[in-house]
Short mmCIF file of C-alpha atoms in Angstrom, two decimals:
data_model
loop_
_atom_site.label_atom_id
_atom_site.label_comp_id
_atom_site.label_asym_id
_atom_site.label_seq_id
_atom_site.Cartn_x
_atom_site.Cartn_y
_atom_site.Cartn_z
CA UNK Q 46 1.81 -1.34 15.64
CA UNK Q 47 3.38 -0.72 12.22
CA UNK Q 48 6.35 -3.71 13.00
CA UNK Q 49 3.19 -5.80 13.52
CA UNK Q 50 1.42 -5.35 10.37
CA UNK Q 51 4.87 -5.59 8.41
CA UNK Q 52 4.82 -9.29 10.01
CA UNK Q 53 1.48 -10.47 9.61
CA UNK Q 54 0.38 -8.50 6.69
CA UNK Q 55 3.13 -8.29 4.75
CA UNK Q 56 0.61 -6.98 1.52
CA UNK Q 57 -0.77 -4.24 3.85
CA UNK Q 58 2.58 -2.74 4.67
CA UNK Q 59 3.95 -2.07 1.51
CA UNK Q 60 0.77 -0.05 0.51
CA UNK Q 61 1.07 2.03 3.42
CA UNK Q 62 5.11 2.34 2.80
CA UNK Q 63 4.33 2.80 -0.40
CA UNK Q 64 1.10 5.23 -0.85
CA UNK Q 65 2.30 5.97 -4.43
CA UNK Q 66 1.68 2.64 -5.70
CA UNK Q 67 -2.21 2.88 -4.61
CA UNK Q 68 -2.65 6.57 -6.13
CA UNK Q 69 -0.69 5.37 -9.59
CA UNK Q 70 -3.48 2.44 -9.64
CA UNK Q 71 -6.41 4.95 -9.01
CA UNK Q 72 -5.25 7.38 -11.57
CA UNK Q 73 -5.15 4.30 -14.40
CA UNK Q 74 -8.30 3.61 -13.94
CA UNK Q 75 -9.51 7.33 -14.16
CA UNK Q 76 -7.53 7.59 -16.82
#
C-alpha cells in the first residue's frame, strides 16, 4: 500500500514520511 502511493503520489508520500514538515507548516500559521 505505502510502495504504491510512493509511485503514484509521489507528493503524498513524503508528507506521510515526513509528518514534521506538515506540523512545522501548521505551527507558522498559528504563529
Amino acid at each position: 500500500m505505502m510502495d504504491r502511493l510512493k509511485m503514484g503520489m509521489p507528493g503524498v508520500s513524503n508528507e506521510l514520511d515526513n509528518p514534521t514538515y506538515e506540523t512545522t507548516t501548521v505551527i507558522q500559521k498559528l504563529e
